[in-house]
Amino acid sequence: MNQHTPAAGLLCSGLIGYCRAGFEKELAGEIDDLAAEAGLIGFVRAQPDTGYVVFETFEPTPLGSFGEATDWRRPCFARQMLPWFARVEDLPERDRATPIVDAVKASGQRFCGVVLETPDTDEAKQRSGFCKRFTEPLAKALEKAGCLRSSRTGLPVLHVLFSDATTAWLSAGQNGQCAPWPMGIPRLRMPSNAPSRSTMKLAEAFMTLLEEGERDNILRAGQRAVDLGAAPGGWTWQLVGRGLRVTAIDNGPLRDSVMATEMVEHLKADGFTWRPQRPVDWMVCDMVEQPSRIASLMAEWIATGKCRYTIFNLKLPMKRRFEAVEQCRELIRKRLHSVGPFDLRIKHLYHDREEVTAFLTLKR
């Protein structure tokens, strides 16, 4: 993080990461590693099925000292990653605003906006209505206290996470460092004519794994793509919707709505052995197979120049999920080490369950 950003001097108490309930252990391991890399001394607290993980430093630390540890893109299992500076407990039901405003004033930091959030659990979602109702009153109270300057660009956004009805974690969301969506979840609608819900996974992958300007440059109408394990056509449908011509590889059938686009060639073949006669721009893969086998296949396509970019899904074992992801990273690294520098991004998306989604390309 730039030492000269408006929030660089904010004293923070640690990091807080949001995740899918049940993946706290995996995220805790990642946050611990990131904190150690940044030279932060503290401890991790993670409770099963809560949907969030906290790293707490032994001493308050200037935000500018956190380095890249606050970048939400780095940990695979984090939907959001934020530096937190206050935990407000025992909030009174009749006046939750005053203790929160007091904590913000005590920090000495001003903010350009405020976002109220809950963990993504069934129990916490019951507070989502309250968060919507409380956002405006809290914003007005913060503004009155001089803590909110909506006209000031460059200031962080105040994130208020209600972990329960009487506890709020206050964090500073820096532009470019935190996920741009509330709770770290992109809001996508299921298209009525899509062949399967899996199309949402690829749509989210494009939003999450690629930067906005990057999407415009490397994902363009007229490009050629291959979809390995395409049936019933959810990922192919997403590519076609963006104007790409797709060769769909699967022994199973594709939905009529996909074939009706006239932008798809369906070949009944084995996704592990089939190769295109000419290099393509994109290859995507959502085959159900051991993650190590998929990772090796993806690295092979990139190493041999069969495609320039790939997005793929890795199905994880119920146990040792973090270890499975790291094994796949290492397999890809070994295959591409002699080829050249590469860019590998892996995320546990909102639409992923016991799986993660990855983007891979050679650096050019």
XYZ file of C-alpha atoms in Angstrom:
364
model
C 0.000 0.000 0.000
C 1.234 3.516 -0.803
C 2.584 5.129 2.355
C 1.121 8.472 1.204
C -2.512 7.388 0.812
C -5.015 9.312 2.987
C -5.430 6.305 5.299
C -1.794 5.176 5.542
C -1.486 6.442 9.130
C -4.720 4.869 10.375
C -3.903 2.601 13.311
C -5.395 -0.821 12.604
C -5.846 -3.859 14.796
C -5.552 -6.509 12.099
C -7.254 -8.037 9.083
C -10.748 -9.405 8.578
C -11.653 -11.681 5.686
C -15.110 -12.773 4.514
C -15.600 -16.278 3.108
C -18.187 -18.955 2.412
C -19.348 -20.556 5.652
C -17.354 -23.743 6.218
C -14.139 -22.430 4.635
C -12.860 -20.482 7.649
C -9.986 -22.919 8.256
C -8.650 -22.495 4.723
C -8.880 -18.706 4.840
C -7.273 -18.611 8.288
C -4.203 -20.375 6.909
C -3.955 -17.905 4.043
C -4.372 -14.829 6.243
C -1.744 -16.147 8.652
C 0.711 -16.491 5.748
C -0.088 -13.008 4.386
C 0.342 -11.431 7.813
C 3.690 -13.156 8.319
C 4.821 -12.006 4.872
C 3.959 -8.409 5.821
C 5.808 -8.718 9.125
C 2.614 -8.416 11.176
C 2.755 -10.094 14.578
C -0.495 -11.425 15.982
C -2.908 -14.340 15.920
C -5.820 -15.684 13.866
C -9.318 -16.293 15.210
C -11.657 -18.447 13.161
C -14.900 -20.085 14.245
C -16.472 -22.761 12.007
C -19.443 -21.737 9.848
C -19.310 -18.036 10.790
C -18.346 -16.788 7.312
C -15.437 -14.620 8.438
C -11.901 -14.842 9.846
C -10.047 -12.286 11.988
C -6.315 -11.682 12.321
C -5.507 -9.522 15.347
C -2.163 -7.788 15.832
C -0.637 -7.588 19.296
C -0.154 -3.839 18.862
C -2.064 -1.258 16.760
C -0.242 -0.924 13.436
C -0.332 1.875 10.825
C -2.271 0.776 7.758
C 0.662 1.763 5.557
C 2.694 -1.039 7.175
C 0.270 -3.750 6.047
C 1.672 -3.757 2.504
C -0.064 -6.112 0.093
C -1.687 -8.087 2.924
C -4.869 -6.024 2.460
C -5.261 -6.960 -1.233
C -8.429 -9.092 -1.474
C -7.215 -10.727 -4.710
C -4.344 -12.567 -3.051
C -6.073 -15.086 -0.756
C -7.959 -17.732 -2.716
C -10.686 -18.269 -0.131
C -11.450 -14.607 0.686
C -14.402 -12.837 -0.892
C -13.334 -9.660 0.860
C -10.226 -8.630 2.783
C -10.101 -5.511 4.950
C -7.902 -3.916 7.613
C -10.042 -3.427 10.724
C -9.461 -0.703 13.285
C -12.245 -1.151 15.860
C -14.571 -3.778 17.284
C -17.654 -2.219 18.866
C -19.444 -4.563 21.265
C -22.650 -4.482 23.309
C -24.404 -2.146 20.884
C -27.669 -0.895 22.433
C -30.731 -1.767 20.388
C -32.150 1.768 20.578
C -28.961 3.603 19.575
C -26.399 1.626 17.628
C -25.161 4.703 15.764
C -23.556 6.601 18.654
C -21.001 3.927 19.715
C -20.044 3.358 16.062
C -19.623 7.085 15.407
C -17.576 7.434 18.598
C -15.245 4.616 17.469
C -14.790 6.212 14.049
C -14.071 9.620 15.620
C -11.513 8.014 17.928
C -9.667 6.594 14.917
C -9.099 10.084 13.513
C -9.857 8.808 9.996
C -12.387 10.300 7.598
C -14.248 8.225 5.031
C -15.968 8.890 1.703
C -18.811 6.409 2.220
C -20.190 3.662 4.432
C -21.215 0.065 3.673
C -23.099 -2.123 6.161
C -22.568 -5.864 5.846
C -23.182 -9.225 7.479
C -21.407 -12.554 7.073
C -22.930 -14.794 4.397
C -24.686 -17.233 6.727
C -28.371 -18.079 7.103
C -28.407 -16.630 10.613
C -26.605 -13.411 9.658
C -28.729 -12.834 6.556
C -31.653 -12.141 8.892
C -29.913 -8.826 9.655
C -29.709 -7.748 5.998
C -32.994 -5.838 6.252
C -31.715 -3.981 9.298
C -28.503 -3.084 7.432
C -30.495 -1.530 4.590
C -32.622 0.500 7.002
C -29.689 1.560 9.169
C -27.325 2.677 6.384
C -28.834 6.136 5.861
C -29.215 7.049 9.570
C -25.639 5.945 10.265
C -24.309 7.883 7.264
C -26.077 11.038 8.459
C -24.700 10.603 11.979
C -21.176 10.121 10.614
C -21.543 13.149 8.360
C -22.771 15.293 11.251
C -19.746 14.222 13.290
C -17.394 15.199 10.452
C -16.347 11.593 9.789
C -17.899 11.293 6.329
C -16.857 13.402 3.342
C -18.635 11.974 0.300
C -17.134 14.640 -1.974
C -13.532 13.712 -1.115
C -11.998 11.258 -3.556
C -9.182 9.055 -2.313
C -10.628 8.525 1.141
C -11.400 4.934 2.150
C -14.903 3.502 2.502
C -16.042 2.586 6.010
C -17.124 -1.071 6.160
C -19.292 -2.035 9.134
C -19.647 -5.805 9.550
C -22.335 -6.914 12.002
C -21.050 -10.315 13.122
C -24.053 -10.469 15.438
C -26.844 -8.115 16.504
C -24.683 -6.282 19.064
C -21.162 -6.476 17.586
C -19.746 -4.444 14.697
C -16.285 -4.647 13.116
C -15.129 -1.356 11.562
C -12.755 -1.559 8.601
C -11.220 0.748 5.997
C -11.829 -0.261 2.389
C -9.153 1.189 0.104
C -9.972 1.645 -3.576
C -8.139 -1.014 -5.578
C -7.383 -3.093 -2.483
C -10.831 -4.347 -1.482
C -13.563 -6.100 -3.462
C -15.913 -3.511 -4.999
C -19.131 -5.345 -4.041
C -20.882 -5.416 -0.633
C -19.868 -8.573 1.255
C -17.501 -9.266 -1.650
C -20.353 -10.826 -3.641
C -21.037 -9.671 -7.226
C -24.750 -9.311 -7.856
C -25.639 -11.382 -10.924
C -28.996 -12.411 -12.308
C -29.631 -15.841 -13.765
C -30.549 -15.308 -17.453
C -33.903 -16.902 -18.234
C -32.663 -18.698 -21.355
C -29.305 -19.933 -20.021
C -28.905 -23.738 -20.285
C -27.648 -24.181 -16.700
C -26.731 -22.248 -13.569
C -23.062 -22.926 -14.286
C -23.137 -19.940 -16.643
C -23.216 -17.751 -13.508
C -19.897 -19.205 -12.399
C -18.099 -18.138 -15.574
C -19.797 -14.723 -15.523
C -18.539 -14.205 -11.959
C -15.078 -15.460 -12.924
C -14.825 -12.805 -15.643
C -15.851 -10.131 -13.113
C -13.643 -11.350 -10.280
C -10.502 -12.750 -11.897
C -10.106 -10.066 -14.580
C -9.717 -6.338 -14.063
C -12.257 -4.132 -15.846
C -9.792 -2.720 -18.377
C -8.229 -6.145 -18.801
C -11.605 -7.672 -19.706
C -12.024 -5.156 -22.514
C -8.568 -5.967 -23.892
C -8.406 -9.758 -23.726
C -12.073 -10.818 -23.895
C -13.488 -9.553 -27.182
C -16.165 -10.403 -29.710
C -14.804 -12.325 -32.678
C -12.274 -14.322 -30.669
C -12.171 -18.109 -30.816
C -12.648 -20.264 -27.748
C -12.764 -23.916 -26.722
C -15.001 -25.251 -23.952
C -13.782 -28.584 -22.548
C -16.569 -30.583 -20.917
C -19.134 -28.208 -22.361
C -22.470 -30.043 -21.860
C -25.122 -28.853 -21.294
C -23.596 -25.564 -22.441
C -23.600 -23.072 -19.558
C -20.039 -21.858 -20.103
C -20.360 -22.000 -23.896
C -23.528 -19.891 -23.653
C -21.644 -17.282 -21.604
C -18.860 -17.082 -24.193
C -21.278 -16.845 -27.109
C -23.125 -14.071 -25.293
C -19.879 -12.094 -25.395
C -19.490 -12.650 -29.121
C -16.895 -15.454 -29.101
C -17.076 -18.391 -31.495
C -16.851 -21.613 -29.529
C -15.777 -25.178 -30.193
C -17.609 -27.199 -27.545
C -15.961 -30.504 -26.607
C -18.174 -33.060 -24.879
C -19.603 -36.498 -25.588
C -22.867 -35.322 -24.057
C -25.519 -33.157 -25.759
C -25.728 -29.364 -25.685
C -29.023 -27.579 -25.165
C -30.882 -26.457 -28.271
C -30.688 -22.827 -27.133
C -26.881 -23.014 -27.327
C -26.730 -24.596 -30.774
C -29.361 -22.168 -32.103
C -26.855 -19.315 -31.814
C -24.974 -20.701 -34.848
C -21.722 -19.671 -33.151
C -20.957 -23.108 -31.704
C -19.294 -26.171 -33.196
C -20.016 -29.234 -31.070
C -17.468 -32.048 -31.269
C -18.015 -35.318 -29.433
C -14.517 -36.012 -28.156
C -12.454 -36.577 -25.007
C -11.606 -33.251 -23.381
C -8.277 -34.603 -22.113
C -6.932 -35.731 -25.482
C -8.534 -33.371 -28.013
C -6.436 -30.439 -29.255
C -7.270 -27.653 -31.739
C -5.526 -27.628 -35.114
C -4.794 -23.934 -34.641
C -4.220 -21.945 -31.435
C -7.299 -20.286 -29.949
C -7.675 -17.183 -27.814
C -9.534 -18.794 -24.907
C -10.016 -22.237 -23.431
C -12.416 -22.819 -20.534
C -12.917 -26.034 -18.609
C -15.457 -27.198 -16.031
C -14.831 -30.954 -16.205
C -15.446 -33.052 -13.093
C -12.059 -34.643 -12.462
C -9.227 -34.719 -9.930
C -7.910 -31.156 -9.515
C -4.303 -32.186 -10.150
C -5.257 -33.695 -13.492
C -7.144 -30.554 -14.544
C -4.285 -28.281 -13.435
C -1.782 -30.302 -15.458
C -4.012 -30.165 -18.533
C -4.470 -26.406 -18.266
C -0.730 -25.829 -17.888
C -0.096 -28.020 -20.939
C -2.463 -25.995 -23.126
C -0.769 -22.753 -22.062
C 2.775 -24.154 -22.318
C 2.255 -25.459 -25.858
C 0.491 -22.327 -27.057
C -2.841 -24.023 -27.764
C -4.581 -21.082 -26.065
C -3.560 -17.663 -24.746
C -5.939 -17.528 -21.784
C -7.790 -20.120 -19.770
C -10.368 -20.105 -16.994
C -10.955 -23.441 -15.312
C -12.607 -25.050 -12.322
C -10.853 -27.243 -9.770
C -13.084 -29.641 -7.812
C -11.673 -29.904 -4.292
C -11.672 -32.860 -1.906
C -13.820 -32.489 1.212
C -10.673 -32.557 3.337
C -7.316 -30.869 2.669
C -8.852 -28.290 0.339
C -6.101 -25.740 0.929
C -3.452 -28.383 0.263
C -5.171 -29.383 -2.994
C -5.059 -25.791 -4.236
C -1.372 -25.474 -3.342
C -0.608 -28.766 -5.101
C -2.245 -27.423 -8.267
C -0.230 -24.201 -8.027
C 2.960 -26.231 -7.811
C 2.038 -28.474 -10.763
C 1.402 -25.413 -12.917
C 4.600 -23.736 -11.734
C 6.712 -26.777 -12.596
C 5.231 -27.095 -16.095
C 5.574 -23.399 -16.947
C 8.886 -22.720 -15.197
C 10.913 -23.267 -18.373
C 8.314 -21.614 -20.618
C 8.286 -18.162 -19.055
C 6.638 -15.954 -16.420
C 2.952 -16.673 -15.920
C -0.053 -15.162 -14.184
C -2.184 -17.544 -12.093
C -5.179 -16.250 -10.136
C -7.358 -18.595 -8.073
C -10.555 -17.652 -6.255
C -13.302 -19.406 -4.344
C -16.220 -17.650 -6.042
C -19.672 -17.056 -4.620
C -21.055 -19.522 -7.203
C -18.387 -22.107 -6.330
C -19.117 -24.732 -3.718
C -16.515 -27.461 -3.081
C -14.377 -26.020 -5.870
C -12.331 -22.999 -6.902
C -12.017 -21.174 -10.214
C -8.733 -20.056 -11.777
C -7.356 -17.864 -14.561
C -4.013 -18.657 -16.216
C -1.952 -16.959 -18.920
C 1.678 -16.312 -19.790
C 2.894 -12.810 -18.966
C 3.582 -10.805 -22.080
